[in-house]
Amino acid sequence: MLKDKRVIITGASSGIGEQMAYHLARMGSHILITARTEEKLKKVVEKCTKLGSASAYYIHGSMDNMTFAKQVVHEAERLFGGLDMLILNHIGFTYFGFFDGDVDHIRKLLEINFLSYATMTVEALPMLKASGGNIVVVSSFAGKVGLPLTVPYSSTKFALDGFFSSLRMEFHHQKVNVSITLCVLSYIDTDSALNTVSHVIQQPAAPKEECAYEIIKGGALRQREVYYQYVATKIPMLLRDWAPEFLEYLVLKKLQRGCTQQEGMKNDESAKELKKTRYCKI
Ligand SMILES: NC(=O)C1=CN([C@@H]2O[C@H](COP(=O)(O)OP(=O)(O)OC[C@H]3O[C@@H](n4cnc5c(N)ncnc54)[C@H](OP(=O)(O)O)[C@@H]3O)[C@@H](O)[C@H]2O)C=CC1
Ligand SMILES: C[C@H](CCC(=O)NCCS(=O)(=O)O)[C@H]1CC[C@H]2[C@@H]3C(=O)C[C@@H]4C[C@H](O)CC[C@]4(C)[C@H]3CC[C@]12C
């Protein structure tokens, strides 16, 4: 289904975005990837070419700049003459810890994680309407359920749900043939996630390669939402709607257990490390 399709993937210099680029390359798509780090993008493009992409290009820059967000879409138009799939995946750096009151950080994170997504969507819409294409939005379990330790990040992911779920309904009503797939992901084994939380979160992380494949499949099949891993995300979602207090109880119990364990390890070196970084084991 994706052979010769023209695809933009944001945040593709590492992690899930990089893996999506490789899957699409194997499927023979035309790929334009973007992120800030040029050296990493260059390597991903080289690998995509070897894996069989119809063509592969990169453009580097930061998504806190809306002019750059628009430029990426214009580059796809210049290179491919159109667009079939827009995969919005990048995220800016944030901390994993109790909310520190820094509202300015939320504003900056909203620009990268949310406003650039809306900007690229608006800019790409004429091309996507022409091709009957797909918008794929990579979100998180933390974008569907309020979780402790992720206040700024979670805010930006909830914003995506509001924007894209509303837009999807307008598309149905206005008979706009562009699908919107919102991806709700659990903990995935990317370097950045492991580096940030593997010493804090005890549950195992799911494989990024499989996750990337499920996202692309959901987009190509025009699914409204993708849940990966299914059970880890879908069951708590049912609780969220039918027994929200019980879900809160489960999440807070984990947090409490972690904090108590941490208190009990007062002389332990790892506990000192956790304290320094404002982390709480959950
Ligand atoms: N890993 C996980 O456990 C989970 C991940 N997700 C979601 O999956 C998606 C991918 O996450 P993951 O692969 O782990 O993240 P990574 O940190 O591995 O990748 C993030 C990508 O975004 C790019 N990026 C960072 N800052 C900017 C910026 N200012 N402008 C443009 N690009 C930027 C990075 O490249 P560079 O630094 O070169 O700019 C990188 O390519 C995200 O949307 C995340 O919310 C959801 C749930 C769980
Ligand atoms: C650990 C989170 C999900 C666990 C959970 O609370 N499950 C439901 C409750 S129950 O099990 O008791 O029923 C992870 C879900 C999303 C993750 C975060 C994420 O979205 C990506 C982040 C970005 C960055 O790369 C660092 C890691 C993340 C903060 C990551 C951390 C783990 C989650 C919060």
mmCIF file with all atom_site columns, N, CA and C in Angstrom, residues 8 32 59-61 63 65-78 119-120 123:
data_model
loop_
_atom_site.group_PDB
_atom_site.id
_atom_site.type_symbol
_atom_site.label_atom_id
_atom_site.label_alt_id
_atom_site.label_comp_id
_atom_site.label_asym_id
_atom_site.label_entity_id
_atom_site.label_seq_id
_atom_site.pdbx_PDB_ins_code
_atom_site.Cartn_x
_atom_site.Cartn_y
_atom_site.Cartn_z
_atom_site.occupancy
_atom_site.B_iso_or_equiv
_atom_site.pdbx_formal_charge
_atom_site.auth_seq_id
_atom_site.auth_comp_id
_atom_site.auth_asym_id
_atom_site.auth_atom_id
_atom_site.pdbx_PDB_model_num
ATOM 1  N N  . ILE A 1 8   ? 6.195  12.397 4.771  1.00 0.00 ? 8   ILE A N  1
ATOM 2  C CA . ILE A 1 8   ? 7.038  13.203 5.675  1.00 0.00 ? 8   ILE A CA 1
ATOM 3  C C  . ILE A 1 8   ? 7.015  12.518 7.037  1.00 0.00 ? 8   ILE A C  1
ATOM 4  N N  . LEU A 1 32  ? 10.734 12.004 3.201  1.00 0.00 ? 32  LEU A N  1
ATOM 5  C CA . LEU A 1 32  ? 11.417 13.227 3.647  1.00 0.00 ? 32  LEU A CA 1
ATOM 6  C C  . LEU A 1 32  ? 11.404 13.202 5.167  1.00 0.00 ? 32  LEU A C  1
ATOM 7  N N  . ILE A 1 59  ? 15.698 17.307 5.903  1.00 0.00 ? 59  ILE A N  1
ATOM 8  C CA . ILE A 1 59  ? 15.802 18.753 6.105  1.00 0.00 ? 59  ILE A CA 1
ATOM 9  C C  . ILE A 1 59  ? 15.902 18.953 7.613  1.00 0.00 ? 59  ILE A C  1
ATOM 10 N N  . HIS A 1 60  ? 16.915 19.726 8.058  1.00 0.00 ? 60  HIS A N  1
ATOM 11 C CA . HIS A 1 60  ? 17.089 19.845 9.513  1.00 0.00 ? 60  HIS A CA 1
ATOM 12 C C  . HIS A 1 60  ? 16.690 21.225 10.025 1.00 0.00 ? 60  HIS A C  1
ATOM 13 N N  . GLY A 1 61  ? 16.192 21.244 11.258 1.00 0.00 ? 61  GLY A N  1
ATOM 14 C CA . GLY A 1 61  ? 15.753 22.496 11.879 1.00 0.00 ? 61  GLY A CA 1
ATOM 15 C C  . GLY A 1 61  ? 14.928 22.181 13.108 1.00 0.00 ? 61  GLY A C  1
ATOM 16 N N  . MET A 1 63  ? 11.512 22.548 15.497 1.00 0.00 ? 63  MET A N  1
ATOM 17 C CA . MET A 1 63  ? 10.050 22.713 15.418 1.00 0.00 ? 63  MET A CA 1
ATOM 18 C C  . MET A 1 63  ? 9.516  23.722 16.435 1.00 0.00 ? 63  MET A C  1
ATOM 19 N N  . ASN A 1 65  ? 10.144 26.630 15.745 1.00 0.00 ? 65  ASN A N  1
ATOM 20 C CA . ASN A 1 65  ? 10.063 27.701 14.754 1.00 0.00 ? 65  ASN A CA 1
ATOM 21 C C  . ASN A 1 65  ? 9.004  27.325 13.695 1.00 0.00 ? 65  ASN A C  1
ATOM 22 N N  . MET A 1 66  ? 7.879  28.038 13.708 1.00 0.00 ? 66  MET A N  1
ATOM 23 C CA . MET A 1 66  ? 6.764  27.661 12.819 1.00 0.00 ? 66  MET A CA 1
ATOM 24 C C  . MET A 1 66  ? 7.107  27.896 11.337 1.00 0.00 ? 66  MET A C  1
ATOM 25 N N  . THR A 1 67  ? 8.050  28.821 11.086 1.00 0.00 ? 67  THR A N  1
ATOM 26 C CA . THR A 1 67  ? 8.480  29.035 9.700  1.00 0.00 ? 67  THR A CA 1
ATOM 27 C C  . THR A 1 67  ? 9.161  27.762 9.198  1.00 0.00 ? 67  THR A C  1
ATOM 28 N N  . PHE A 1 68  ? 9.955  27.149 10.080 1.00 0.00 ? 68  PHE A N  1
ATOM 29 C CA . PHE A 1 68  ? 10.604 25.893 9.691  1.00 0.00 ? 68  PHE A CA 1
ATOM 30 C C  . PHE A 1 68  ? 9.564  24.788 9.476  1.00 0.00 ? 68  PHE A C  1
ATOM 31 N N  . ALA A 1 69  ? 8.559  24.731 10.369 1.00 0.00 ? 69  ALA A N  1
ATOM 32 C CA . ALA A 1 69  ? 7.513  23.699 10.237 1.00 0.00 ? 69  ALA A CA 1
ATOM 33 C C  . ALA A 1 69  ? 6.853  23.789 8.850  1.00 0.00 ? 69  ALA A C  1
ATOM 34 N N  . LYS A 1 70  ? 6.584  25.025 8.403  1.00 0.00 ? 70  LYS A N  1
ATOM 35 C CA . LYS A 1 70  ? 5.971  25.215 7.071  1.00 0.00 ? 70  LYS A CA 1
ATOM 36 C C  . LYS A 1 70  ? 6.961  24.843 5.966  1.00 0.00 ? 70  LYS A C  1
ATOM 37 N N  . GLN A 1 71  ? 8.235  25.201 6.204  1.00 0.00 ? 71  GLN A N  1
ATOM 38 C CA . GLN A 1 71  ? 9.281  24.939 5.200  1.00 0.00 ? 71  GLN A CA 1
ATOM 39 C C  . GLN A 1 71  ? 9.398  23.448 4.890  1.00 0.00 ? 71  GLN A C  1
ATOM 40 N N  . VAL A 1 72  ? 9.224  22.621 5.918  1.00 0.00 ? 72  VAL A N  1
ATOM 41 C CA . VAL A 1 72  ? 9.333  21.160 5.713  1.00 0.00 ? 72  VAL A CA 1
ATOM 42 C C  . VAL A 1 72  ? 8.266  20.703 4.705  1.00 0.00 ? 72  VAL A C  1
ATOM 43 N N  . VAL A 1 73  ? 7.055  21.223 4.881  1.00 0.00 ? 73  VAL A N  1
ATOM 44 C CA . VAL A 1 73  ? 5.959  20.835 3.977  1.00 0.00 ? 73  VAL A CA 1
ATOM 45 C C  . VAL A 1 73  ? 6.243  21.338 2.555  1.00 0.00 ? 73  VAL A C  1
ATOM 46 N N  . HIS A 1 74  ? 6.752  22.571 2.455  1.00 0.00 ? 74  HIS A N  1
ATOM 47 C CA . HIS A 1 74  ? 7.062  23.114 1.120  1.00 0.00 ? 74  HIS A CA 1
ATOM 48 C C  . HIS A 1 74  ? 8.167  22.310 0.438  1.00 0.00 ? 74  HIS A C  1
ATOM 49 N N  . GLU A 1 75  ? 9.100  21.806 1.254  1.00 0.00 ? 75  GLU A N  1
ATOM 50 C CA . GLU A 1 75  ? 10.195 20.994 0.698  1.00 0.00 ? 75  GLU A CA 1
ATOM 51 C C  . GLU A 1 75  ? 9.640  19.699 0.093  1.00 0.00 ? 75  GLU A C  1
ATOM 52 N N  . ALA A 1 76  ? 8.647  19.118 0.760  1.00 0.00 ? 76  ALA A N  1
ATOM 53 C CA . ALA A 1 76  ? 8.028  17.890 0.224  1.00 0.00 ? 76  ALA A CA 1
ATOM 54 C C  . ALA A 1 76  ? 7.339  18.201 -1.106 1.00 0.00 ? 76  ALA A C  1
ATOM 55 N N  . GLU A 1 77  ? 6.697  19.347 -1.164 1.00 0.00 ? 77  GLU A N  1
ATOM 56 C CA . GLU A 1 77  ? 6.008  19.743 -2.408 1.00 0.00 ? 77  GLU A CA 1
ATOM 57 C C  . GLU A 1 77  ? 7.016  19.912 -3.546 1.00 0.00 ? 77  GLU A C  1
ATOM 58 N N  . ARG A 1 78  ? 8.158  20.538 -3.193 1.00 0.00 ? 78  ARG A N  1
ATOM 59 C CA . ARG A 1 78  ? 9.204  20.779 -4.207 1.00 0.00 ? 78  ARG A CA 1
ATOM 60 C C  . ARG A 1 78  ? 9.821  19.455 -4.677 1.00 0.00 ? 78  ARG A C  1
ATOM 61 N N  . THR A 1 119 ? 0.430  23.529 12.664 1.00 0.00 ? 119 THR A N  1
ATOM 62 C CA . THR A 1 119 ? 0.977  24.325 11.560 1.00 0.00 ? 119 THR A CA 1
ATOM 63 C C  . THR A 1 119 ? 1.256  23.448 10.334 1.00 0.00 ? 119 THR A C  1
ATOM 64 N N  . MET A 1 120 ? 1.910  22.330 10.551 1.00 0.00 ? 120 MET A N  1
ATOM 65 C CA . MET A 1 120 ? 2.245  21.442 9.421  1.00 0.00 ? 120 MET A CA 1
ATOM 66 C C  . MET A 1 120 ? 0.979  20.869 8.793  1.00 0.00 ? 120 MET A C  1
ATOM 67 N N  . GLU A 1 123 ? -0.654 23.484 6.609  1.00 0.00 ? 123 GLU A N  1
ATOM 68 C CA . GLU A 1 123 ? 0.167  23.721 5.407  1.00 0.00 ? 123 GLU A CA 1
ATOM 69 C C  . GLU A 1 123 ? 0.069  22.544 4.420  1.00 0.00 ? 123 GLU A C  1
#
